[in-house]
Each structure stands twice: as C-alpha cells, then as structure tokens.
PDB file of C-alpha atoms and ligand atoms in Angstrom:
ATOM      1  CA  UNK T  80       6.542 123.168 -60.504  1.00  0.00           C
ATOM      2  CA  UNK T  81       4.560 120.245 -61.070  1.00  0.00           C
ATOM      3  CA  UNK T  82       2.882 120.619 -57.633  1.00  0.00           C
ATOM      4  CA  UNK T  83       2.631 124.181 -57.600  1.00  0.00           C
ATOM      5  CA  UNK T  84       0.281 123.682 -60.754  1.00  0.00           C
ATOM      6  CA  UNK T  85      -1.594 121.219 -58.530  1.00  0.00           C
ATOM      7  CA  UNK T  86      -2.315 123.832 -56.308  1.00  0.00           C
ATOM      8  CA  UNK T  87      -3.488 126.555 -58.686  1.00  0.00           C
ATOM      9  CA  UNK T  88      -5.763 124.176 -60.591  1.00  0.00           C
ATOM     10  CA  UNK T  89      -7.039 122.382 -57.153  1.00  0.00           C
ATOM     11  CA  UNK T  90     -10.262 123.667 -57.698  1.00  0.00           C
ATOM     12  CA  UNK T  91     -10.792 122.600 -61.502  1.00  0.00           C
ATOM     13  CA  UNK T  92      -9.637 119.085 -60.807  1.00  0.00           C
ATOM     14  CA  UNK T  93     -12.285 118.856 -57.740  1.00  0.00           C
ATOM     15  CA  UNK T  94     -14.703 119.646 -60.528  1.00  0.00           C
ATOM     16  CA  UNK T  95     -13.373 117.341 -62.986  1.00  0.00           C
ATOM     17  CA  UNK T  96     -13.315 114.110 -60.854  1.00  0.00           C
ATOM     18  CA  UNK T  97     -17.500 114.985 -59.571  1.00  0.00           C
ATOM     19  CA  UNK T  98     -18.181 114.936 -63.313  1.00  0.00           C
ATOM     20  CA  UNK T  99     -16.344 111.738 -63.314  1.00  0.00           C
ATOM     21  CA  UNK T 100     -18.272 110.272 -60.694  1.00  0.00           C
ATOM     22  CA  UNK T 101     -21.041 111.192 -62.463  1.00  0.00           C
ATOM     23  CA  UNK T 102     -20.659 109.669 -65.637  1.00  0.00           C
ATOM     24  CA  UNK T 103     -19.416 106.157 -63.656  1.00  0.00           C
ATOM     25  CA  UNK T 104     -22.874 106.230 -61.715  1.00  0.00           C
ATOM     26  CA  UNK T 105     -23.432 103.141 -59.983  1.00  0.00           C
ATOM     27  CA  UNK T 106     -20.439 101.788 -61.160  1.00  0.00           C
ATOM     28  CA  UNK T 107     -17.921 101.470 -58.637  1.00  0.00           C
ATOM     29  CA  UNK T 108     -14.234 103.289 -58.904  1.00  0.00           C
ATOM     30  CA  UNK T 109     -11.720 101.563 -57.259  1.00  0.00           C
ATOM     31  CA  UNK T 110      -9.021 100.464 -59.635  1.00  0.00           C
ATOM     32  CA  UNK T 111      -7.737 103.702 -61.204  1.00  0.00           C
ATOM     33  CA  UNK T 112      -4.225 103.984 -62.656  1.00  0.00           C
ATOM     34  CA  UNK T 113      -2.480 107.257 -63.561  1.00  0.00           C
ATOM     35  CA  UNK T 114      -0.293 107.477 -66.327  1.00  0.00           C
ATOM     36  CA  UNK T 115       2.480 109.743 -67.139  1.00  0.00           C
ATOM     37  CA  UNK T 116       1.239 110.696 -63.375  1.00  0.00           C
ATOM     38  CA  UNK T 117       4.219 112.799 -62.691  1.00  0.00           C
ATOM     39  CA  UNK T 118       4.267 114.121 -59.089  1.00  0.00           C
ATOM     40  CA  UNK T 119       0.955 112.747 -58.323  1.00  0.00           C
ATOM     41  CA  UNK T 120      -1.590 115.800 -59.112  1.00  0.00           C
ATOM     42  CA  UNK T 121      -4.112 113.199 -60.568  1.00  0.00           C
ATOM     43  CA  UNK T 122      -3.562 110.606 -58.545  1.00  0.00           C
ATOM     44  CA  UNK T 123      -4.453 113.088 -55.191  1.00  0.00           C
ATOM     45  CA  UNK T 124      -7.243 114.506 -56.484  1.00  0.00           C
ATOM     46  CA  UNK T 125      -8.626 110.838 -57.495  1.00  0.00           C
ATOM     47  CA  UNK T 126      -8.146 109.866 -54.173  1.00  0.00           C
ATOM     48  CA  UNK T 127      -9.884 112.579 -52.253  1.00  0.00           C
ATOM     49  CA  UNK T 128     -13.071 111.952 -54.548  1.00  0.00           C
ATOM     50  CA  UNK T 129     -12.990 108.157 -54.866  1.00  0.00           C
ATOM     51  CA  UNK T 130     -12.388 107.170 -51.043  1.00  0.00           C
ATOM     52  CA  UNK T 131     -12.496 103.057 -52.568  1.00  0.00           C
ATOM     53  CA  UNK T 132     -10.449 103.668 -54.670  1.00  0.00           C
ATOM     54  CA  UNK T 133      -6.385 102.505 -55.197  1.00  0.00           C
ATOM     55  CA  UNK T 134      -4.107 104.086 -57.773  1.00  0.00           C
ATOM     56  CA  UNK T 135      -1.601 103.394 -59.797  1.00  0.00           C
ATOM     57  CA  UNK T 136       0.791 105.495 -60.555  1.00  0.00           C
ATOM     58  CA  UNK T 137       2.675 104.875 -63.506  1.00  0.00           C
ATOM     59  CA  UNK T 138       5.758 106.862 -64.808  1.00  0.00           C
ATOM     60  CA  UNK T 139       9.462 106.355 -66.275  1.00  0.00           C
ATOM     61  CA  UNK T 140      11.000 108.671 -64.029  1.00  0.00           C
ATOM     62  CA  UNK T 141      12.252 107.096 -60.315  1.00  0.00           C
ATOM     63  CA  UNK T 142      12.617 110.951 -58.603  1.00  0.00           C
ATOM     64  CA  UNK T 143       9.117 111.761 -59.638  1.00  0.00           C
ATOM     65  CA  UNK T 144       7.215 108.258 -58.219  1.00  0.00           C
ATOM     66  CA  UNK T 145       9.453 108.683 -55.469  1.00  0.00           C
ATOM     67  CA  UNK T 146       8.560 112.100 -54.303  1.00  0.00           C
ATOM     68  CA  UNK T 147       4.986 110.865 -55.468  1.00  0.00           C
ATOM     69  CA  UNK T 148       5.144 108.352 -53.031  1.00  0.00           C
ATOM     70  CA  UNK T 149       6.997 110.526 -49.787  1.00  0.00           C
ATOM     71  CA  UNK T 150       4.087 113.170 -51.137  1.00  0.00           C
ATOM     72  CA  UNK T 151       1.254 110.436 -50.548  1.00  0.00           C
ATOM     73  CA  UNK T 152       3.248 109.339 -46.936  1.00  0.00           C
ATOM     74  CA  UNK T 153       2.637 112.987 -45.705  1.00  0.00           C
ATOM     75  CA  UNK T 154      -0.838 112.842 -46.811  1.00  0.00           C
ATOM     76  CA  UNK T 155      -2.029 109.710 -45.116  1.00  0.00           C
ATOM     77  CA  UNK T 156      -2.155 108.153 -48.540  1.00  0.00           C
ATOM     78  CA  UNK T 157       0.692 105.682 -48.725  1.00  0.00           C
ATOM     79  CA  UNK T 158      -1.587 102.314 -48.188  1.00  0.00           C
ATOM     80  CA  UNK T 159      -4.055 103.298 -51.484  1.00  0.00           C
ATOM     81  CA  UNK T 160      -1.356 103.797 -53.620  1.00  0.00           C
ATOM     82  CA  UNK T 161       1.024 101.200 -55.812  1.00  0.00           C
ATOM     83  CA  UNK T 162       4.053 103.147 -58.130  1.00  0.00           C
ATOM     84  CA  UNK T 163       5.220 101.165 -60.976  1.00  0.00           C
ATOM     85  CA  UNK T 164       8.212 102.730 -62.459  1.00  0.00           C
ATOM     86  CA  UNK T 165       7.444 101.780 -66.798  1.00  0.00           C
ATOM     87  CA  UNK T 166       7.920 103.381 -69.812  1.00  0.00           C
ATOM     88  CA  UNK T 167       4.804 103.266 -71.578  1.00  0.00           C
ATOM     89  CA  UNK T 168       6.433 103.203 -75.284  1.00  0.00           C
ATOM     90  CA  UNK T 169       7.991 100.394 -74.351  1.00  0.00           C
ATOM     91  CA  UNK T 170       4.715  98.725 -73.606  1.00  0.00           C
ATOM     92  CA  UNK T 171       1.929  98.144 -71.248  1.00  0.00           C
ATOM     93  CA  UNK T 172       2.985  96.595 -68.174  1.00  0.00           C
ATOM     94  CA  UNK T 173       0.707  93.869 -66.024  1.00  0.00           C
ATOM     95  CA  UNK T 174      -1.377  96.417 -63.837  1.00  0.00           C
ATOM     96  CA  UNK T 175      -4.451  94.157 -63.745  1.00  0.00           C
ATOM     97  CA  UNK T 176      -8.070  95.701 -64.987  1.00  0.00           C
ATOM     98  CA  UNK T 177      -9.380  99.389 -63.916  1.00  0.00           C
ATOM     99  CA  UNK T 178     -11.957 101.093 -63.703  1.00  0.00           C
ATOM    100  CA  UNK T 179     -10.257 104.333 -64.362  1.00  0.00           C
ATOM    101  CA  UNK T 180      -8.119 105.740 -66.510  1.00  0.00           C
ATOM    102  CA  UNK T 181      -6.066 108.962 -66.059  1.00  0.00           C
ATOM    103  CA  UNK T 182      -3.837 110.431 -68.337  1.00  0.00           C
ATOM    104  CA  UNK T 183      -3.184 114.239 -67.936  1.00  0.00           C
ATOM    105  CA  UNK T 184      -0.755 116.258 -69.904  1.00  0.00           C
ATOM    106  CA  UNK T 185       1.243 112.556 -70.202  1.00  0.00           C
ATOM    107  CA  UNK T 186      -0.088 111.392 -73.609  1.00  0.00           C
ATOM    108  CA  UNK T 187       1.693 113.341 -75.631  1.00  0.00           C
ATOM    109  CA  UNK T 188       5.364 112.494 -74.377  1.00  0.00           C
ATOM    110  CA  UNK T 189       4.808 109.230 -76.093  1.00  0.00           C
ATOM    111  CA  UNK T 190       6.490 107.624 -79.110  1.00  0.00           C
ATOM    112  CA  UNK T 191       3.205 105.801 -79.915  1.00  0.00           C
ATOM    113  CA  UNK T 192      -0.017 107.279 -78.288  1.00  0.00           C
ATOM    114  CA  UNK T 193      -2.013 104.821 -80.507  1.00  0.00           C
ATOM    115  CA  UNK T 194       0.150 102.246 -78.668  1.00  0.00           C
ATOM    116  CA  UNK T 195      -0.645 103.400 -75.443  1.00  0.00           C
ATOM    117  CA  UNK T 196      -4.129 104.074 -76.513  1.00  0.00           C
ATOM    118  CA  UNK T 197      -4.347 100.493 -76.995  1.00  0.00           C
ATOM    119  CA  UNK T 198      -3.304  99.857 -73.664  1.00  0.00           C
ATOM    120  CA  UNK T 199      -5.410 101.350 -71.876  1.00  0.00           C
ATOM    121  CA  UNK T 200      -8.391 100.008 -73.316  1.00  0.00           C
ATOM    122  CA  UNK T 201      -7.079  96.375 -72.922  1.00  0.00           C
ATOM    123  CA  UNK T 202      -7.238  97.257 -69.149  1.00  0.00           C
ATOM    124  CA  UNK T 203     -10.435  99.013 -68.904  1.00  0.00           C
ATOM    125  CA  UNK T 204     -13.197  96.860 -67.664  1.00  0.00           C
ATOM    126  CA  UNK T 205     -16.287  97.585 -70.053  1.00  0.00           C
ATOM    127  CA  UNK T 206     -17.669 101.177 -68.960  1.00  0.00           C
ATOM    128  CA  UNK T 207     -14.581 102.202 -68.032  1.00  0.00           C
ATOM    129  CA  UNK T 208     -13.293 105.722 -68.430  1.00  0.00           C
ATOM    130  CA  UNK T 209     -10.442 107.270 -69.721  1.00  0.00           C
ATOM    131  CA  UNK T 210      -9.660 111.064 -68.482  1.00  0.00           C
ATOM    132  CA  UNK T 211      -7.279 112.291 -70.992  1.00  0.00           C
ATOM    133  CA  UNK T 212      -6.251 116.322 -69.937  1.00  0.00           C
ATOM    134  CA  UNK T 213      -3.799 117.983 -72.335  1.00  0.00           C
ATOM    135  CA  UNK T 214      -2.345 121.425 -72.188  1.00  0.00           C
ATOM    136  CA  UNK T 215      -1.979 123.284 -75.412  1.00  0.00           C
ATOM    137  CA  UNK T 216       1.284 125.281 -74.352  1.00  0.00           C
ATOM    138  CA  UNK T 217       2.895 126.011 -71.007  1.00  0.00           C
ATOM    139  CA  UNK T 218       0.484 128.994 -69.093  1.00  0.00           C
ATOM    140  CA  UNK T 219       1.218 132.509 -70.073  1.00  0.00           C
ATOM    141  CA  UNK T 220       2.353 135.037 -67.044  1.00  0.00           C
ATOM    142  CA  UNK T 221       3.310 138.673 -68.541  1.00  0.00           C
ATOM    143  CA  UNK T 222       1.057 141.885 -70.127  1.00  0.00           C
ATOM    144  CA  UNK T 223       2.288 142.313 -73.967  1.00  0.00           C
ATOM    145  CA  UNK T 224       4.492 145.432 -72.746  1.00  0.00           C
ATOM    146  CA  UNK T 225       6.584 144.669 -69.377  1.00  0.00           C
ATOM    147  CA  UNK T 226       7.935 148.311 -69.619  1.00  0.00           C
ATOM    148  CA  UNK T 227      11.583 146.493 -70.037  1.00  0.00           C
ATOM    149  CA  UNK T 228      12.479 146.987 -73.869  1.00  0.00           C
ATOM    150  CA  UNK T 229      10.641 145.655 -77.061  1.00  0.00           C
ATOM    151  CA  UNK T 230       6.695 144.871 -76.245  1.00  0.00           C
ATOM    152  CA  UNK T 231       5.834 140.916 -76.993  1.00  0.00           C
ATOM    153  CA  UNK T 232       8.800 138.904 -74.488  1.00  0.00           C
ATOM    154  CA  UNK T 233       6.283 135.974 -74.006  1.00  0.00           C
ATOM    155  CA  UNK T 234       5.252 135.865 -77.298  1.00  0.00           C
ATOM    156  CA  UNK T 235       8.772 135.293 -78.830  1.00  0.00           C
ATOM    157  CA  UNK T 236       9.640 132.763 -76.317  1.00  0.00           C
ATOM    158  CA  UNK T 237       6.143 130.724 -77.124  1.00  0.00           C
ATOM    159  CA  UNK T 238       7.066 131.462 -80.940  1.00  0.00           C
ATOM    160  CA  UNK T 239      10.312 129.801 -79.958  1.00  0.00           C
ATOM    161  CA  UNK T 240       8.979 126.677 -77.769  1.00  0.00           C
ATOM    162  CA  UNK T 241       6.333 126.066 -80.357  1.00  0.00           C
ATOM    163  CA  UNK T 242       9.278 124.928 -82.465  1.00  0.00           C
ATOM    164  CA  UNK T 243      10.988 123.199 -80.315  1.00  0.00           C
ATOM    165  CA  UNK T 244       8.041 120.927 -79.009  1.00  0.00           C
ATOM    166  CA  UNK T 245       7.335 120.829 -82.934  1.00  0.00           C
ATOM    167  CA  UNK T 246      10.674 118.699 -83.078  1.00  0.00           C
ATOM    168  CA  UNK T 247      10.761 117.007 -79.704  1.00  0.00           C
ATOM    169  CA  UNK T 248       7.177 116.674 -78.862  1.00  0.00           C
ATOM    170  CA  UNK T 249       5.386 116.070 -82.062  1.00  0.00           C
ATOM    171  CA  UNK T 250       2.357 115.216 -80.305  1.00  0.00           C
ATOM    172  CA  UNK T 251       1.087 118.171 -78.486  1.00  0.00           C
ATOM    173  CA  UNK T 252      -1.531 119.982 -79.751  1.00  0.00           C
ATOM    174  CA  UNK T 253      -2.858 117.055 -82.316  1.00  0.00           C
ATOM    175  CA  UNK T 254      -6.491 116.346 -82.470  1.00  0.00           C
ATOM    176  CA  UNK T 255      -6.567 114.491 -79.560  1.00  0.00           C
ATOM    177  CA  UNK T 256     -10.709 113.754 -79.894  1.00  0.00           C
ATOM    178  CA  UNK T 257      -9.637 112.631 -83.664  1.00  0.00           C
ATOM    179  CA  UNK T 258      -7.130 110.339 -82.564  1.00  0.00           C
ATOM    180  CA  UNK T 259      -9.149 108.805 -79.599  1.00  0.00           C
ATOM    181  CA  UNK T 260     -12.300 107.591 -82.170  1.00  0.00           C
ATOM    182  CA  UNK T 261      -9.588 106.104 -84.198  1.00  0.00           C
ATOM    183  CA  UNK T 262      -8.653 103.912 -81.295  1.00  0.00           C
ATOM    184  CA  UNK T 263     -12.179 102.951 -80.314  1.00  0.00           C
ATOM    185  CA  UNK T 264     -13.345 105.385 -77.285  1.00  0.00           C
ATOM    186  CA  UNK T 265     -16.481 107.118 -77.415  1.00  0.00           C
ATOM    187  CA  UNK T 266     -15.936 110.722 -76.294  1.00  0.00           C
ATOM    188  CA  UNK T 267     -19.138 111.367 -73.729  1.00  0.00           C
ATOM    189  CA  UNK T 268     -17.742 114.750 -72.450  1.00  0.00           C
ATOM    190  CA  UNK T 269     -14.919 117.514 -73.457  1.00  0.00           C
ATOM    191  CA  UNK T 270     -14.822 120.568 -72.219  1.00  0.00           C
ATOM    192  CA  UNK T 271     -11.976 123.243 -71.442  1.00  0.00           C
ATOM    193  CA  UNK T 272      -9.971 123.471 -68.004  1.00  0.00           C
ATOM    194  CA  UNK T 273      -9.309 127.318 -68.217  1.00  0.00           C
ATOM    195  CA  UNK T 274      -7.018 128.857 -65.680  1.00  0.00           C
ATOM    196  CA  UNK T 275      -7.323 132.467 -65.756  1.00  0.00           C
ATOM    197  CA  UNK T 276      -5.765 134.459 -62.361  1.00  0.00           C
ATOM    198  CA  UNK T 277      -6.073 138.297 -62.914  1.00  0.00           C
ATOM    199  CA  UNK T 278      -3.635 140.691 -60.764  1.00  0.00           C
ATOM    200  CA  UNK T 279      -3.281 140.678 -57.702  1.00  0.00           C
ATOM    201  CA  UNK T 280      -2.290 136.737 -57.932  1.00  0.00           C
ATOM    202  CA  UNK T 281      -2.063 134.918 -54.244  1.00  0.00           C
ATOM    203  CA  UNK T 282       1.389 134.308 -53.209  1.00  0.00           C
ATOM    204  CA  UNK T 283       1.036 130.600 -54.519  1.00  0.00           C
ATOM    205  CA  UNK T 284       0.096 131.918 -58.138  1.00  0.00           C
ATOM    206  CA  UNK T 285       3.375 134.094 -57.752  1.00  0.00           C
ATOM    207  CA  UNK T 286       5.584 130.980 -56.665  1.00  0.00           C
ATOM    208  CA  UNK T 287       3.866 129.426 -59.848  1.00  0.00           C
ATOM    209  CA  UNK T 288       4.364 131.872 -62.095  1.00  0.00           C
ATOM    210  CA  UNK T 289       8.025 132.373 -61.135  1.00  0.00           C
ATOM    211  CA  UNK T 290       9.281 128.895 -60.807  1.00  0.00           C
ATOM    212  CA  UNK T 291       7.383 128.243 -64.817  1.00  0.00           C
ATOM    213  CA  UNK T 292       8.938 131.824 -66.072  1.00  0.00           C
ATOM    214  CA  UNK T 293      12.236 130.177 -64.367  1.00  0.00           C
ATOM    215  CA  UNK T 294      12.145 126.812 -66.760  1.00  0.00           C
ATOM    216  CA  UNK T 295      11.003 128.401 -69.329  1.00  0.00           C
ATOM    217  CA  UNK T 296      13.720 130.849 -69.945  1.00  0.00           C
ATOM    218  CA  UNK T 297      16.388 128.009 -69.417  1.00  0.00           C
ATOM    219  CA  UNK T 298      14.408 126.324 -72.361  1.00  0.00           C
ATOM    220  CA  UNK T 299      14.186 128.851 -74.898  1.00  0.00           C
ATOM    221  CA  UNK T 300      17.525 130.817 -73.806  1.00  0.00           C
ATOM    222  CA  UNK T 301      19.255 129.955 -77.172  1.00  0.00           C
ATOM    223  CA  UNK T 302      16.871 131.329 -79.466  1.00  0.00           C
ATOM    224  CA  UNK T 303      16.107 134.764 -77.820  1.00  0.00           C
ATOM    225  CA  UNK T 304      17.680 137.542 -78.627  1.00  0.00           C
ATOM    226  CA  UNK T 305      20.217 139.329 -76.744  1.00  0.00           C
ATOM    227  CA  UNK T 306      18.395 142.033 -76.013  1.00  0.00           C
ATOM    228  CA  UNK T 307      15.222 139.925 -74.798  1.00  0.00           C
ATOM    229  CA  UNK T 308      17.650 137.434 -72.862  1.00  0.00           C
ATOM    230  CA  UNK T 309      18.840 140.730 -70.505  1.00  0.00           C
ATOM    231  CA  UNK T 310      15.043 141.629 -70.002  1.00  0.00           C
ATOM    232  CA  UNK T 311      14.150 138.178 -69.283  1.00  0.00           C
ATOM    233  CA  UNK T 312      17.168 138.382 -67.008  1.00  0.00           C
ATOM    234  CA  UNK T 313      16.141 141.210 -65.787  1.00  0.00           C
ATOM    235  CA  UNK T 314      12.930 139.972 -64.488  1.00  0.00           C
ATOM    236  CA  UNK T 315      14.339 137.052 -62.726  1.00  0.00           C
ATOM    237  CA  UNK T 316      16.859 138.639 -60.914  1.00  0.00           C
ATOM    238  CA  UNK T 317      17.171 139.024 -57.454  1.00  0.00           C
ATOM    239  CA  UNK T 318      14.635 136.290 -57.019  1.00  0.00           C
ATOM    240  CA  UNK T 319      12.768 137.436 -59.675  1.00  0.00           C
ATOM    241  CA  UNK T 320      12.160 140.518 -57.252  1.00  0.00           C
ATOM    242  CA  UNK T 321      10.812 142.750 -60.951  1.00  0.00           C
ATOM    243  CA  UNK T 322       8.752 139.827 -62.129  1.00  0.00           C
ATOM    244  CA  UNK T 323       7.031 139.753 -58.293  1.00  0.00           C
ATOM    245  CA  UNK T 324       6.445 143.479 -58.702  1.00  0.00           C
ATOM    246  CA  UNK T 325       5.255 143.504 -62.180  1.00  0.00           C
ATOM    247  CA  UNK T 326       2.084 145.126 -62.201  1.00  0.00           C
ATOM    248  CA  UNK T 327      -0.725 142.821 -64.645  1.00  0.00           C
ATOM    249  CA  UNK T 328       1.284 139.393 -63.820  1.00  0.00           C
ATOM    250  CA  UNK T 329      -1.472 136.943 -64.554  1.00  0.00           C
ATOM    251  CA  UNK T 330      -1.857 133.592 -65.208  1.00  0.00           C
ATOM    252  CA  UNK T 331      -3.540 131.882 -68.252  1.00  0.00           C
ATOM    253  CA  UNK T 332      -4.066 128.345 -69.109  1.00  0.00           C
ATOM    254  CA  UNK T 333      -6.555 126.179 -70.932  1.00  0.00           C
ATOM    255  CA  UNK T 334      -6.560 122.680 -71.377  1.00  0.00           C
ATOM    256  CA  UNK T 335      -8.695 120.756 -72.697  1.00  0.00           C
ATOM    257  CA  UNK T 336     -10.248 117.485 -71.104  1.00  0.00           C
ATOM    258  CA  UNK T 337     -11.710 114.215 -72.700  1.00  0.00           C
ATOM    259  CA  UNK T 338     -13.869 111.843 -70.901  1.00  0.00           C
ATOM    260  CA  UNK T 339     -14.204 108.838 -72.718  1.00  0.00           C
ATOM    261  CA  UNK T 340     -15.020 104.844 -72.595  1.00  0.00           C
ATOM    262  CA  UNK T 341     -13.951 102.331 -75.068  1.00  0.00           C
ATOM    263  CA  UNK T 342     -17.031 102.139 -77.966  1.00  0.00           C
TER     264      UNK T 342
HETATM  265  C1  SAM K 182       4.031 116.987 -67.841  1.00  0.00           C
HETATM  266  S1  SAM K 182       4.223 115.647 -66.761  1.00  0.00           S
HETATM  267  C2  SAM K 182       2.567 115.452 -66.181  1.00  0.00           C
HETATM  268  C3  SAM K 182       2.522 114.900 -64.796  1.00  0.00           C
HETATM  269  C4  SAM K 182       1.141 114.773 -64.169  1.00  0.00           C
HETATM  270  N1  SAM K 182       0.290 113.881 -64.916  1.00  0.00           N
HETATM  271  C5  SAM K 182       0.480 116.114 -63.977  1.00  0.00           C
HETATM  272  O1  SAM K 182      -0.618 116.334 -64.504  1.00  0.00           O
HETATM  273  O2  SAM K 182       1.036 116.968 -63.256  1.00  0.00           O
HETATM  274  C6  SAM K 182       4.421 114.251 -67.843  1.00  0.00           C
HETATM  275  C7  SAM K 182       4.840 112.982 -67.117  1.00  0.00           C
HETATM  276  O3  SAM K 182       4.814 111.889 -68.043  1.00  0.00           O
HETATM  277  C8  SAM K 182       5.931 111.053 -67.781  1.00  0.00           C
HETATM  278  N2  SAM K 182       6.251 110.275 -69.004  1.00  0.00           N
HETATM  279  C9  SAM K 182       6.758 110.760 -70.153  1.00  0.00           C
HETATM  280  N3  SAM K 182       6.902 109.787 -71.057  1.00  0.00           N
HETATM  281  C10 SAM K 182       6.484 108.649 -70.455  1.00  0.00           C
HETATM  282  C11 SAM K 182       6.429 107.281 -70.874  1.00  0.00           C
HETATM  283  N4  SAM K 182       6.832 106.917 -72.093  1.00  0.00           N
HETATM  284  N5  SAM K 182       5.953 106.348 -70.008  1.00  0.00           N
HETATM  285  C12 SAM K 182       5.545 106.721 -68.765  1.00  0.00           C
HETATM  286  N6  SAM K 182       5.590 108.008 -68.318  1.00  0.00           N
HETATM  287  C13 SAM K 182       6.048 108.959 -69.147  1.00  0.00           C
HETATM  288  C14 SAM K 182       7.030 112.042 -67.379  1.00  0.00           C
HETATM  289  O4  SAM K 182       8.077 111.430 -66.662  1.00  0.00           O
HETATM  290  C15 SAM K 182       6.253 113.066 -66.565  1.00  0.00           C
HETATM  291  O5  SAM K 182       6.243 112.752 -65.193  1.00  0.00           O
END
C-alpha cells in the first residue's frame, strides 16, 4: 500500500525535493537519513534528486527495511543506501551528522516527538533541513451516496478511525508547526501536498484505492454497523469488482509539509 501511495504521489514528491534543493543552495546534500522511512518512498525520491547523496533509512520494523532494501537492489540503489533497524522512542541511534532530514507521515507514531525532535537536530549540521510530511487522515475514495444503502459509508468509517487514532495515535493531526518552534526549528516553508484524482482514475489509482479501502475496512470493521459492514462488503467482493466499477471513485488527500532548519 505503502508503495502504491509512492506511485500516486510520484509527482508531488519530485516537486517537494526541487524545493528542497532550493532552499539547501550551495550547500551540499549528501548525508540524508529517513525516519519512520517505511518502504522507502522518501528515501527514492531523495535519491533520484540528490545523485551525492546516501540515505539512511531508519525504521523499527525488519519486513519493511528489508523490502526497502530488495526495493533499492532492483533499482540500482543498493550501494547509496545504509538501513538501521531502531526504534526512535527508544532513542537516537549513532547515524553520524546529516545534512537532511526526512520524516514523512513517521512523526506521529512516536511516544515522544519532542524526543525525536531533539534528535534530529543533534544530527543536523547547522543549515540543515528537516522535511517533516504528515497526513491528516488516510485518503478518501467514495461519492457521499454509493447507491448501496444509507448515503455517508466513508464518513462513518473516518468518524470511527478518528477515534481510534484519538486513542492509539494521539499525535496525528497536532499542530505540528506549533510543536516544531517549541523544539527550536525555524519553519522557512509549509505548504499542502494535495492529492486530488477525479474519475476515471488510472489503473494504479484503482490498485490504490482498493488495497487502502481493503485496510481500512479490516480497521474499523467493529464499529460499523451491520448494515454498512454488508455494503462495505459488498464493494470489496469479488475483488472489489463493485468498488472498480463505481462510477465517481476518486481519490483525495492533503498533507501538509514543513521545511525547516534548527533556529
Ligand atoms: C505510515 S509509515 C510511513 C512510511 C514512509 N515514511 C512513507 O512515507 O511511506 C510509518 C513508518 O514509521 C515507522 N515507525 C513507527 N514508529 C517508529 C519508531 N518509534 N521508530 C522508528 N520507526 C517507526 C513504521 O514502522 C512505519 O514504517
């Protein structure tokens, strides 16, 4: 799913890193770690637009640096990138200084972001930059009325998530620009990352949407309703052969993006 997002928001990300390069100037970028980096979206689209540079990807999960790494093998990557299995709550682990600092939709699966905060400007060599990219919710796929039942499916389910992450993931959604003064950066540029894919979506947006719809209903299952359980059901079926068809399947997304140095 993970990679599947990397491919519908290739084109932001491309964006996102020129602006980078633009704020670091003459400065060189070659020591860049990734944190939280997942299956390796960041740490790709760093290394396309920084040919110096190295990453390093950090992350608690094995399966995820692991198919980051076979990912990077395939892609001609494997001698520019170092994977350091750590879990950042538990503190910063000796990565040596960088020059770059990416953090995208990570931060806010910490215990302690001030913590990790902390962290990451002990590393940064003076003009450094942190990239810090957080997603207010997961995308949204479906029109308000699927023509299956009761109009508003996705918006219960969200209604439900919300409180979920609420308990689990305290984090997301907190003022993220707030919390980032507080821990000494200097915000030079925000701006919004907004994915918005109106029907008909390619078959990659179609993959995306159906693998997210997929997770999502096994998260929120327990709180739906019966009834909105057998449409969601419904839709997936068959390999999701109704949600494929659906006429107005779209996907929407914002995130929003900090680029910051320590003050
Ligand atoms: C939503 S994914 C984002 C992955 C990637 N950055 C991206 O943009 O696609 C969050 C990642 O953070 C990692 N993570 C969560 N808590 C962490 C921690 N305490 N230390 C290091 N990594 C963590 C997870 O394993 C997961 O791969």
């Amino acid at each position: 799913m993970l990679d599947l997002d990397a491919e519908v928001t290739a084109g932001h990300l491309a964006e996102l890193t020129d602006r980078i390069a633009e704020l670091a100037g003459d400065r060189p970028v070659r020591d860049v770690v990734d944190i939280g980096a997942g299956t390796g979206t960041g740490t790709f689209a760093l290394l396309r637009r920084f040919p110096e540079a190295t990453v390093t990807a950090i992350d608690t999960s094995a399966d995820m640096l692991t198919h980051l790494g076979e990912s990077a093998r395939r892609h001609g990557f494997d001698g520019r990138i170092r994977t350091r299995q750590a879990d950042l709550d538990a503190g910063w682990p000796e990565i040596g200084a960088a020059d770059l600092v990416w953090a995208a939709s990570s931060m806010h699966h910490m215990g302690d972001p001030e913590r990790v905060l902390a962290g990451i400007r002990g590393v940064l060599r003076p003009g450094g930059l942190l990239a810090m990219i957080e997603m207010e919710s997961v995308p949204r796929f479906l029109p308000a009325d699927i023509g299956l039942g009761r109009p508003g499916l996705e918006d219960r389910c969200h209604a439900i998530a919300d409180q979920a992450r609420a308990e689990h993931l305290p984090h997301q959604g907190s003022d993220w620009a707030a919390r980032l003064s507080a821990a000494g950066f200097k915000i030079r540029d925000s701006r919004e990352l907004v994915v918005d894919l109106s029907a008909p979506l390619s078959a990659q947006a179609v993959r995306y949407a159906v693998a997210t719809l997929r997770r999502f209903r096994t998260g929120v299952a327990e709180g739906l309703s019966a009834d909105d359980r057998a449409t969601f059901d419904t839709l997936l079926a068959d390999d999701a052969r109704v949600l494929r068809a659906l006429p107005g399947l779209t996907v929407r997304s914002t995130r929003s993006v900090w680029l910051s140095t320590p003050a």
